[in-house]
Amino acid sequence: MPSMADRLGVRLLGEFRLEGAELDRLRSRQARTLLKRLALERGATVAPDSLVEAVWGDHRPTQPDRDLHVLVSRARSVAGADRVVRRDTGYALLADWWDVAELASLGREAERRAEAGDVVGARTAAEAALALVRGPLLADEPDAEWAAEARSAVAAAVAEVRRVAASAALASGRFGDAAAHASEALHADPYDEAALRTLMRAHVAAGRPASALAEFAKIRELLAEELGVDPAPETRALHEELLREDPPAARAPEPTSTLVGRRAELRALDGELAVSRAGARVVLVSGEPGVGKSTLVDHWGQLASARGTVVLRGRAEQGELALQPVLDALVARLADLAPEDWAGTGGLPGPGATSDALSLRVFAHLDDAVRSLPVGSGTALILDDADGSDPVTWAWLAHVRRRRELPLLVVVLLRDRAASGVEPDVTLDVRPLDADEAAALVGRDRAATLLERTGGNPLLLTELSRAQADSAEPTQDVPDSLRDAIASRLRRIGPAGATLQAAAVLGSSIDLDLLAAVLGSPSLEVLEHLDLGMRQAFLVEREGTLAFRHELVRLAVAAEAGSARRAWLHRRAADLLRTRPDAPPLDLARHAREGGDRALAAEGLAQAAQVALARLDLPGAERLLDEAIVLHDTGPLRLRRSRVRLTRGDLDGADADARVAMASDETGEALELRTWVARNRHDLDTAIVLGRAAAAAAGDPTIRASSLIAVAFAHRGNGDLRQAEAVLDEAAGAPPDLGLPAWTGILRVHQGRPADALTALEPMLGAEARRAVQGHWVEHTIQMTAHAYGLLGRSADALLLLDRLGREIERRGTGLRYAGLQHTYRSWLLRNLGDPGAEELARTGLELAHGQEVRAQCQLDVADCLLRAGDLVGAAERLAVAEAGSGARWFHNKWRFDQRRLLLTARVALADRDAAAALSAADQVAAGAEERGDLRYAVLGRLVRATAQARLGETIDQERLDTDLDRLPGVAALEGWWLAADVADAAGSQHARAVARRLAELVARDAGDRGDAFRRVAAARRL
């Protein structure tokens, strides 16, 4: 066998790859095509004419032999002169390994084992074969006619392997995997009725007969429409069987072996399962390593499965992704579980989203998945090795126990009960075996000696007993440790020992394809070694896959490998995993780290962070990026972490990462992030400077537009609405993910142009943010649409939309950020309808609000309510409190607070008969609004000024007044009716009275079930 350094492997499944040669150095596309054509024949000779046809097609060169020789020389420079060889009749590519040959070999072995009843072996071989499939044959040559025949043959072979994998998964109880494989086979060939039958049986076994019937109906319709035929008799017979009765979910056979010394624990688990049918229960099973926790619960699980209980199994690992053990358990049953889509279907979390709120979004998906399982005789979730569980898994378990809504028994296995992250309903402490139990396990003749050495630990008892039994020479000596016992047994199984040792180094579960590739050994040879490992009780079948019997066994086997050997194995595994498109990123990171490749480990951790984000686990994503940066500190990693920190509200951390990244960032992304940090800090002038620099540096349209949006809203925060509009115009054509129409609509509301605002905002309702930096436009779209409805007098529509805003805030986890916001809006709407409940809403909002801006607006709400109630002293005091709390510069958009406070000050002065003070304040409101470009407050300020002028006996600009009154329906209908009435009362204006009446009728019409009550309020004003 060649050394790994000299070994050449050829991958044709997916894009063309050479393992053991640097194919990237071959820049010539024609030379690559030459290699592909040669590779297709797997060492057989290819005639020069066939090569010329493949490389040049209809554009044959004038001297094909010469040009072909040039390409062969180029190919040899990469693959090696001894690999691309000349023969009498043409050329050939010689290699040591071909993925298509391995696929065929493993496929045949999977079929052989399936026919022999070796379900685990069949599934192991089939899964290893499918792991080779990274796409259609020569996916980078989709139109090559010379590959068409081979591509069809490979597709047929893959389909057959999928059928075997599906059947084996079904037989081993992994109904979700069975359905997934069968669905893939049907997707490749919609007429594959063997795959259809397996899919139907998988659905039935999982307790979903309706899904099985739906799949049959779909294929029956396809066959009728496309081919004019009915399904095959066997398929119809299965369908008729499903129609005759509702078949029960599959039940596993009872275990054939007995369990020594655990009767009380088995009875306790049965009792808790019965209780859990009325609401979730959590059982904690604890005990020292090797005492038999897993054996106990696995045995009970087999018994429960045989009685019709749905038993799910997951295993935690230290540093695992959020909820991974729970998801692993569910995927075995549910083929359609897609946690990677959870963030996409719900949109990215809003800025400042709390971890608890985000977890509830994910928990809802998990709860629904559990509810979709068949009821049967109960449902149990077993989580083994839970000492290493992630915080989100513990939080879900606590959520399940607290709510008690799911009919679910959760059995948590721990070495140390103090590591539990949930309060259990029952704790089972698994004790060592006593003398009689030890004798029943290993025999009375050896029990006393072994019991003394092991303290009754079942794993040690069995391993030391086996070491004696397997000894070539009878001896009374017992090894001093588990490691010695296992090492002795390992040496006796020959070459298989080295294979098991490598497998133990790589991990507790066996990946045949990876293990064979790491060792450079034929997969069938490795599979034979694994069979021996099963017979020798190093390995067991667990949920249809091979795994080490116990973590202590794995560690003892792995300990036989030296440090250099372990590092080499990990490094080789990492190199292989990096080429797998579906490789678990944490596995890649672990192997790379253990193998000494810190950069590759950091890459794997960064990929895992993306998975964590998809599961809305922001703390987990940041933790993984922390680890990545410790290993390999790069600008791109800093930028990723900056985005996560910005989303979590850690502005200082986000800014620090972006500053570090600036040293190497040429895209403007670091400046973009710093722009948003400054904007969210309300350091608006800095945001404008940084955003302009980012937009100038950015070549990416997304970064440029995002930076300009931040600049625009920094200008808006400063009250410069005209400049904000100009900058948004610069961002025209921004990618849809940035929500530019929403930002434009928000600005239109602030400009007092609600109709224009709705034109931009309404199409954005329901759209999702895909870029979290500026993702809060999702909430703002709903908020400002409700605001625009209110300005136009459409209070019923606005209130309905505020209900939707509440649901959206809860969904996106931003309740803390927006606490009190709905209350201030509802109070505004109800105040202007004359509803006395407005004051209670304002006070509740004040109690709930966390943000200073919302709290300040709630203070003004209370002041307005007190003013309307005639409590002028209380209103003035509230205004003073609000102003004192505001400071000079404490939130962006302070100008909005100031203009509203000044308008209220003018109204309080009018009510207190101080028309001069009212005139002064109203002048400031109007002048400021005109300068900013805010039509609404310019009109409101001038109307209050007109009322004050009338009270003072001053001349009113009647033309301006009439113009402002006529504008009210389009800028401030909700409050315009009483403002116009105030002007009519003070100035005796019939036009103002007519406008007030029209607006009152408009508001009443659009107030829904509050319309009649509002009409009574308006009537009291003689309208």
CSV table of C-alpha atoms in Angstrom, one decimal, residues 154-360:
chain,number,residue,atom,x,y,z
A,154,VAL,CA,-23.8,6.3,-11.0
A,155,ALA,CA,-27.2,7.9,-10.4
A,156,ALA,CA,-28.8,4.4,-10.6
A,157,ALA,CA,-26.1,3.1,-8.1
A,158,VAL,CA,-26.7,5.9,-5.7
A,159,ALA,CA,-30.5,5.4,-5.8
A,160,GLU,CA,-30.0,1.7,-5.0
A,161,VAL,CA,-27.8,2.6,-2.0
A,162,ARG,CA,-30.4,5.1,-0.8
A,163,ARG,CA,-33.0,2.4,-0.9
A,164,VAL,CA,-30.8,0.0,1.1
A,165,ALA,CA,-30.0,2.8,3.6
A,166,ALA,CA,-33.7,3.7,3.9
A,167,SER,CA,-34.7,0.0,4.5
A,168,ALA,CA,-31.8,-0.5,7.0
A,169,ALA,CA,-32.7,2.7,8.9
A,170,LEU,CA,-36.3,1.6,9.0
A,171,ALA,CA,-35.4,-1.8,10.4
A,172,SER,CA,-33.2,-0.2,13.1
A,173,GLY,CA,-35.9,2.2,14.3
A,174,ARG,CA,-34.5,5.4,12.8
A,175,PHE,CA,-37.7,6.3,11.0
A,176,GLY,CA,-36.7,9.9,10.3
A,177,ASP,CA,-33.5,8.8,8.6
A,178,ALA,CA,-35.5,6.2,6.6
A,179,ALA,CA,-37.9,8.8,5.4
A,180,ALA,CA,-35.1,11.2,4.5
A,181,HIS,CA,-33.3,8.6,2.4
A,182,ALA,CA,-36.4,7.3,0.7
A,183,SER,CA,-37.4,10.9,0.0
A,184,GLU,CA,-34.0,11.6,-1.6
A,185,ALA,CA,-34.4,8.5,-3.8
A,186,LEU,CA,-37.9,9.7,-4.9
A,187,HIS,CA,-36.6,13.1,-5.6
A,188,ALA,CA,-34.0,11.6,-7.9
A,189,ASP,CA,-36.5,9.3,-9.5
A,190,PRO,CA,-40.2,10.2,-8.9
A,191,TYR,CA,-41.3,6.8,-10.3
A,192,ASP,CA,-39.2,4.7,-7.8
A,193,GLU,CA,-42.0,2.8,-6.2
A,194,ALA,CA,-39.6,0.8,-4.0
A,195,ALA,CA,-38.5,4.0,-2.4
A,196,LEU,CA,-42.1,5.1,-2.1
A,197,ARG,CA,-43.1,2.0,-0.2
A,198,THR,CA,-40.2,2.4,2.2
A,199,LEU,CA,-41.2,6.1,2.7
A,200,MET,CA,-44.8,5.0,3.4
A,201,ARG,CA,-43.6,2.4,5.9
A,202,ALA,CA,-41.4,4.9,7.6
A,203,HIS,CA,-44.3,7.3,8.0
A,204,VAL,CA,-46.5,4.5,9.4
A,205,ALA,CA,-43.7,3.3,11.8
A,206,ALA,CA,-43.4,6.9,13.1
A,207,GLY,CA,-47.1,7.1,13.7
A,208,ARG,CA,-48.0,9.3,10.7
A,209,PRO,CA,-50.2,7.1,8.4
A,210,ALA,CA,-51.8,10.2,6.9
A,211,SER,CA,-48.5,11.3,5.6
A,212,ALA,CA,-48.0,7.8,4.0
A,213,LEU,CA,-51.4,8.1,2.3
A,214,ALA,CA,-50.5,11.6,1.0
A,215,GLU,CA,-47.3,10.3,-0.5
A,216,PHE,CA,-49.1,7.5,-2.3
A,217,ALA,CA,-51.7,9.9,-3.6
A,218,LYS,CA,-49.0,12.2,-5.0
A,219,ILE,CA,-47.2,9.4,-6.8
A,220,ARG,CA,-50.4,7.8,-8.1
A,221,GLU,CA,-51.4,11.1,-9.7
A,222,LEU,CA,-48.0,11.6,-11.2
A,223,LEU,CA,-48.0,8.1,-12.7
A,224,ALA,CA,-51.5,8.6,-14.1
A,225,GLU,CA,-50.7,12.0,-15.7
A,226,GLU,CA,-47.2,11.2,-17.0
A,227,LEU,CA,-47.4,7.5,-17.9
A,228,GLY,CA,-51.1,6.7,-17.8
A,229,VAL,CA,-50.5,3.7,-15.4
A,230,ASP,CA,-51.4,2.8,-11.9
A,231,PRO,CA,-48.9,2.1,-9.1
A,232,ALA,CA,-47.5,-1.4,-8.9
A,233,PRO,CA,-49.6,-4.2,-7.2
A,234,GLU,CA,-47.3,-4.2,-4.2
A,235,THR,CA,-47.6,-0.5,-3.7
A,236,ARG,CA,-51.4,-0.7,-4.1
A,237,ALA,CA,-51.5,-3.5,-1.6
A,238,LEU,CA,-49.7,-1.5,1.0
A,239,HIS,CA,-52.0,1.5,0.3
A,240,GLU,CA,-55.1,-0.8,0.8
A,241,GLU,CA,-53.6,-2.1,4.0
A,242,LEU,CA,-53.3,1.4,5.3
A,243,LEU,CA,-56.9,2.2,4.3
A,244,ARG,CA,-58.4,-0.9,6.1
A,245,GLU,CA,-57.1,0.1,9.5
A,246,ASP,CA,-55.0,2.7,11.3
A,247,PRO,CA,-51.8,0.8,11.7
A,248,PRO,CA,-50.0,1.2,15.0
A,249,ALA,CA,-46.5,2.8,15.2
A,250,ALA,CA,-43.7,0.3,15.0
A,251,ARG,CA,-42.7,-1.5,18.2
A,252,ALA,CA,-39.2,-2.7,18.9
A,253,PRO,CA,-38.6,-6.2,20.1
A,254,GLU,CA,-38.0,-6.7,23.8
A,255,PRO,CA,-34.3,-7.1,24.9
A,256,THR,CA,-33.2,-10.7,25.1
A,257,SER,CA,-30.8,-10.2,28.0
A,258,THR,CA,-31.7,-9.5,31.6
A,259,LEU,CA,-30.3,-6.6,33.7
A,260,VAL,CA,-28.7,-7.5,37.0
A,261,GLY,CA,-29.7,-5.6,40.1
A,262,ARG,CA,-31.8,-2.8,38.7
A,263,ARG,CA,-35.5,-3.9,39.2
A,264,ALA,CA,-36.3,-1.0,41.5
A,265,GLU,CA,-35.0,1.6,39.0
A,266,LEU,CA,-36.9,0.0,36.1
A,267,ARG,CA,-40.1,0.1,38.1
A,268,ALA,CA,-39.5,3.8,39.0
A,269,LEU,CA,-39.0,4.7,35.3
A,270,ASP,CA,-42.2,2.9,34.3
A,271,GLY,CA,-44.0,4.8,37.0
A,272,GLU,CA,-42.7,8.2,35.8
A,273,LEU,CA,-43.6,7.3,32.2
A,274,ALA,CA,-47.2,6.7,33.3
A,275,VAL,CA,-47.3,10.0,35.2
A,276,SER,CA,-45.8,11.9,32.3
A,277,ARG,CA,-48.7,11.3,30.0
A,278,ALA,CA,-50.6,14.0,32.0
A,279,GLY,CA,-47.7,16.4,31.8
A,280,ALA,CA,-43.9,16.5,31.4
A,281,ARG,CA,-41.7,14.9,34.0
A,282,VAL,CA,-37.9,15.0,34.4
A,283,VAL,CA,-36.0,12.1,36.0
A,284,LEU,CA,-32.3,12.5,36.8
A,285,VAL,CA,-30.2,9.3,36.7
A,286,SER,CA,-26.8,9.8,38.4
A,287,GLY,CA,-23.9,7.6,39.3
A,288,GLU,CA,-20.1,7.2,38.9
A,289,PRO,CA,-18.7,6.4,35.5
A,290,GLY,CA,-19.2,2.8,34.5
A,291,VAL,CA,-21.8,2.1,37.1
A,292,GLY,CA,-24.4,1.3,34.5
A,293,LYS,CA,-26.5,4.4,34.0
A,294,SER,CA,-26.6,4.0,30.2
A,295,THR,CA,-27.1,0.3,30.4
A,296,LEU,CA,-30.0,0.7,32.8
A,297,VAL,CA,-31.8,3.4,30.7
A,298,ASP,CA,-31.1,1.7,27.4
A,299,HIS,CA,-32.5,-1.5,28.7
A,300,TRP,CA,-35.6,0.3,30.0
A,301,GLY,CA,-35.9,2.1,26.7
A,302,GLN,CA,-36.0,-1.2,24.8
A,303,LEU,CA,-38.7,-2.5,27.1
A,304,ALA,CA,-40.7,0.7,26.7
A,305,SER,CA,-40.3,0.7,22.9
A,306,ALA,CA,-41.6,-2.9,22.8
A,307,ARG,CA,-44.7,-1.6,24.7
A,308,GLY,CA,-45.3,1.1,22.1
A,309,THR,CA,-43.5,4.0,23.8
A,310,VAL,CA,-41.8,6.5,21.5
A,311,VAL,CA,-38.2,6.5,22.8
A,312,LEU,CA,-35.9,9.3,21.6
A,313,ARG,CA,-32.2,9.1,22.4
A,314,GLY,CA,-29.6,11.9,22.4
A,315,ARG,CA,-26.1,12.2,23.7
A,316,ALA,CA,-24.4,15.4,24.8
A,317,GLU,CA,-20.8,16.4,24.3
A,318,GLN,CA,-18.8,19.2,26.0
A,319,GLY,CA,-18.9,22.4,23.9
A,320,GLU,CA,-21.7,21.1,21.7
A,321,LEU,CA,-24.0,23.4,19.7
A,322,ALA,CA,-27.2,24.6,21.3
A,323,LEU,CA,-29.8,21.8,21.6
A,324,GLN,CA,-27.7,19.3,19.6
A,325,PRO,CA,-28.6,16.3,21.7
A,326,VAL,CA,-32.3,17.1,21.6
A,327,LEU,CA,-32.2,17.7,17.8
A,328,ASP,CA,-30.2,14.5,17.3
A,329,ALA,CA,-32.9,12.6,19.2
A,330,LEU,CA,-35.7,14.1,17.2
A,331,VAL,CA,-34.1,13.8,13.8
A,332,ALA,CA,-34.0,10.0,14.2
A,333,ARG,CA,-37.9,10.2,14.1
A,334,LEU,CA,-38.7,13.2,12.1
A,335,ALA,CA,-37.2,13.6,8.6
A,336,ASP,CA,-38.6,17.2,8.2
A,337,LEU,CA,-36.9,18.8,11.2
A,338,ALA,CA,-34.9,21.7,9.9
A,339,PRO,CA,-33.4,23.8,12.7
A,340,GLU,CA,-31.1,25.6,10.2
A,341,ASP,CA,-34.2,27.3,8.8
A,342,TRP,CA,-35.6,28.5,12.2
A,343,ALA,CA,-34.0,31.9,12.0
A,344,GLY,CA,-34.8,32.3,8.4
A,345,THR,CA,-38.5,31.5,8.8
A,346,GLY,CA,-38.8,33.8,11.7
A,347,GLY,CA,-36.3,36.5,10.5
A,348,LEU,CA,-33.1,37.4,12.3
A,349,PRO,CA,-33.4,38.5,15.9
A,350,GLY,CA,-33.9,42.2,16.5
A,351,PRO,CA,-31.0,44.3,17.9
A,352,GLY,CA,-30.9,43.9,21.7
A,353,ALA,CA,-33.0,40.7,21.5
A,354,THR,CA,-32.8,38.9,24.9
A,355,SER,CA,-31.6,35.3,25.0
A,356,ASP,CA,-34.7,34.2,26.9
A,357,ALA,CA,-37.0,35.6,24.3
A,358,LEU,CA,-35.0,34.1,21.4
A,359,SER,CA,-35.0,30.8,23.2
A,360,LEU,CA,-38.8,30.8,23.4
